[in-house]
Coordinates of C-alpha atoms in Angstrom, one line a residue:
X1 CA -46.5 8.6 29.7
X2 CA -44.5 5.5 30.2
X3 CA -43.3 4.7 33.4
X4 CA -40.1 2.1 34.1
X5 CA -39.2 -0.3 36.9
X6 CA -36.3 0.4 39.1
X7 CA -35.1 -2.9 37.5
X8 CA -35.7 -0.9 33.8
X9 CA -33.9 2.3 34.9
X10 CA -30.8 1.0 35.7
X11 CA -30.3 -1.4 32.5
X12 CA -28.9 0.8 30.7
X13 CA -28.4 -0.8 27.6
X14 CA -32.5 -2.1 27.6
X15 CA -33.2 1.7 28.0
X16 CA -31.0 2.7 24.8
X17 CA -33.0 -0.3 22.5
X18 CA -36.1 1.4 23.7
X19 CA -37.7 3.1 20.5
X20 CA -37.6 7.2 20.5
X21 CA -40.4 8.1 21.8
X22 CA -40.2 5.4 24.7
X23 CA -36.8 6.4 25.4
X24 CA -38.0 10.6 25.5
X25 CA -40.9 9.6 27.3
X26 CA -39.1 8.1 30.4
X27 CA -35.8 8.8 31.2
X28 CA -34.2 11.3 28.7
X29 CA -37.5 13.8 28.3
X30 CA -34.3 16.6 30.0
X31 CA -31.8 15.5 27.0
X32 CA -34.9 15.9 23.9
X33 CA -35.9 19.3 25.4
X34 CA -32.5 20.5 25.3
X35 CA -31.5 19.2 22.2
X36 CA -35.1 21.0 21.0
X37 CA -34.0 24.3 22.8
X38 CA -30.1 24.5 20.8
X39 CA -31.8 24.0 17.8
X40 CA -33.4 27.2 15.5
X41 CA -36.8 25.8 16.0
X42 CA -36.4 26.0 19.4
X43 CA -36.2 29.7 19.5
X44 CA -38.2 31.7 22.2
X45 CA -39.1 28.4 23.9
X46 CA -37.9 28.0 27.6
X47 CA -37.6 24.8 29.6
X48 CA -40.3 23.7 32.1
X49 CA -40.5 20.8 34.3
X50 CA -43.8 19.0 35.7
X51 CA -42.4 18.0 39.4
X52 CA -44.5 15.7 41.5
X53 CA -45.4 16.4 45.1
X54 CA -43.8 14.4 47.9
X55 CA -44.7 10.8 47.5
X56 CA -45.6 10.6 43.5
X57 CA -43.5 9.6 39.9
X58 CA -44.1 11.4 37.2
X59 CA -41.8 14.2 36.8
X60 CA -41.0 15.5 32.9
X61 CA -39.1 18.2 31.1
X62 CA -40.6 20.0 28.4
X63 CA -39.9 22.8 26.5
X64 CA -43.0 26.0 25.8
X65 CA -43.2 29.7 24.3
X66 CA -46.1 29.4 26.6
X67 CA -49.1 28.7 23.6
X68 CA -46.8 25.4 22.4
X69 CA -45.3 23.0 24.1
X70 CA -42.7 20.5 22.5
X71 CA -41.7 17.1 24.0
X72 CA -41.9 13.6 22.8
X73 CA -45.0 13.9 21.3
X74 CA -43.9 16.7 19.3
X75 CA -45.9 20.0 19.2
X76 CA -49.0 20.5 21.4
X77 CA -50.6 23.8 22.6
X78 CA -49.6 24.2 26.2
X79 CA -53.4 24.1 27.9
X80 CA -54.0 21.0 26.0
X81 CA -50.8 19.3 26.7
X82 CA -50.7 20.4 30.9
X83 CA -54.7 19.7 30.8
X84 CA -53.9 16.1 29.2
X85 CA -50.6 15.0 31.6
X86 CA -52.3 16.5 34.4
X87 CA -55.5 13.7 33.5
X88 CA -53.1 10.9 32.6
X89 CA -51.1 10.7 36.2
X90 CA -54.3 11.9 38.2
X91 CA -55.8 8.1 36.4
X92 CA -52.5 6.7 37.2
X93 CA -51.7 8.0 40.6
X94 CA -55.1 9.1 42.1
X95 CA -54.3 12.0 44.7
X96 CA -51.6 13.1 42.4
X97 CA -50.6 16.5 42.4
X98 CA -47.7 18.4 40.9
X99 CA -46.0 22.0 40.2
X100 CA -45.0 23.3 36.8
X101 CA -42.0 25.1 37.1
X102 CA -40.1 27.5 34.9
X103 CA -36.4 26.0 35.3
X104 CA -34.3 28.6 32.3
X105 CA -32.1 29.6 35.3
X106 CA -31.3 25.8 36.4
X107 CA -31.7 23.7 33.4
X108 CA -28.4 22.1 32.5
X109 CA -26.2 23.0 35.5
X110 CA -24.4 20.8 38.0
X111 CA -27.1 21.7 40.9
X112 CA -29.5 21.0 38.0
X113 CA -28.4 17.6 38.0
X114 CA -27.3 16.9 41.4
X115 CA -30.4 17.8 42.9
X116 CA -32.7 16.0 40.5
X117 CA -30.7 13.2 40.1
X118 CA -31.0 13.5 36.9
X119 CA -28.7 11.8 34.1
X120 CA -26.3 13.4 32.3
X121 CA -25.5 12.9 28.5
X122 CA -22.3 10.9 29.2
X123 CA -24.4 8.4 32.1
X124 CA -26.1 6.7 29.2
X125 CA -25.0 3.8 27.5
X126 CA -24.3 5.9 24.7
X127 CA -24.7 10.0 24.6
X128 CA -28.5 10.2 23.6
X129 CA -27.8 13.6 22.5
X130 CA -27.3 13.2 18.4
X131 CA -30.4 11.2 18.7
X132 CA -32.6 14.0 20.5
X133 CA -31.1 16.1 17.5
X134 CA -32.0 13.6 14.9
X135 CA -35.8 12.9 16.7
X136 CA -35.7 17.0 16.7
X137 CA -34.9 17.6 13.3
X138 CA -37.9 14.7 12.0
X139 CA -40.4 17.4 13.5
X140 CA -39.5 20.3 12.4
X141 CA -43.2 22.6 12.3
X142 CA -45.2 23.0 9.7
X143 CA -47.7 25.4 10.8
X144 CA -50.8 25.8 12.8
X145 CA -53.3 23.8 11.2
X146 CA -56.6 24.6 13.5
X147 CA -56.5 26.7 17.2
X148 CA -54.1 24.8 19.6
X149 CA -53.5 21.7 17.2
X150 CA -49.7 21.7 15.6
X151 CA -48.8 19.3 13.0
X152 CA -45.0 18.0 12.4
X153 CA -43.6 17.1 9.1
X154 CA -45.3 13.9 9.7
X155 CA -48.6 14.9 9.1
X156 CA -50.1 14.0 11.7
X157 CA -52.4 15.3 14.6
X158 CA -50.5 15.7 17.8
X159 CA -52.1 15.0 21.3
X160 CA -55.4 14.4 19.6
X161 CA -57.0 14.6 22.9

């Protein structure tokens, strides 16, 4: 969970050096779930967002089959990754509170985008979406190692919470 200044959000050349998780974590967590969700891997997954009640930050676009969840951290099981953000942003923001909401009929439309405010491929400095691809492709699933704990093809843990 990285969180940016308003400063940091509109440099838009500091947010594309960012590394891939930093730059999936905060700002382009829509683009890396969509990427995720055009690719095979992605099959039978839908996209979810986590949007904050009036007043809060921390909104973020994931994608779930509803046991798995796959966003920047690559693979979790979903009560371990909602239990573990939910934790996180109550530490950060103390009162927070927040809806998870299934968005498969909104994701990716103009309203989508409009409403949310939300950046659009081409509003980067450069399209971010080969690079959700490429970050996609490096955690491709290699199975189920223990109840609710997914590794990726780099071995290790993920949200070892």
């Amino acid at each position: 969970m990285i969180f940016r200044t308003p400063a940091q959000k509109s440099d838009l050349e500091w947010s594309w050096a960012r590394g891939d998780r930093a730059f999936f974590a905060a700002g382009a967590c829509h683009i890396l779930a969509r990427a995720f969700l055009t690719n095979p891997i992605g099959h039978g997954f839908k996209p979810m967002m986590i949007v904050p009640g009036a007043g809060f930050r921390g909104g973020h676009v994931f994608a779930t089959d509803g046991t798995t969840v796959f966003d920047y951290h690559g693979f979790s099981s979903h009560a371990r990754f909602l239990a573990h953000y939910f934790a996180k942003i109550s530490r950060i923001f103390p009162g927070w509170q927040g809806n998870v909401l299934d968005i498969t009929d909104t994701f990716w439309t103009d309203d989508w985008f409009d409403v949310l405010q939300m950046r659009r491929p081409h509003q980067y400095h450069r399209d971010p979406s080969e690079r959700a691809a490429v970050f996609v492709a490096k955690m491709q699933p290699k199975r189920i190692r223990e109840a609710g704990q997914i590794c990726c093809s780099c071995g290790r843990e993920q949200m070892g919470i």
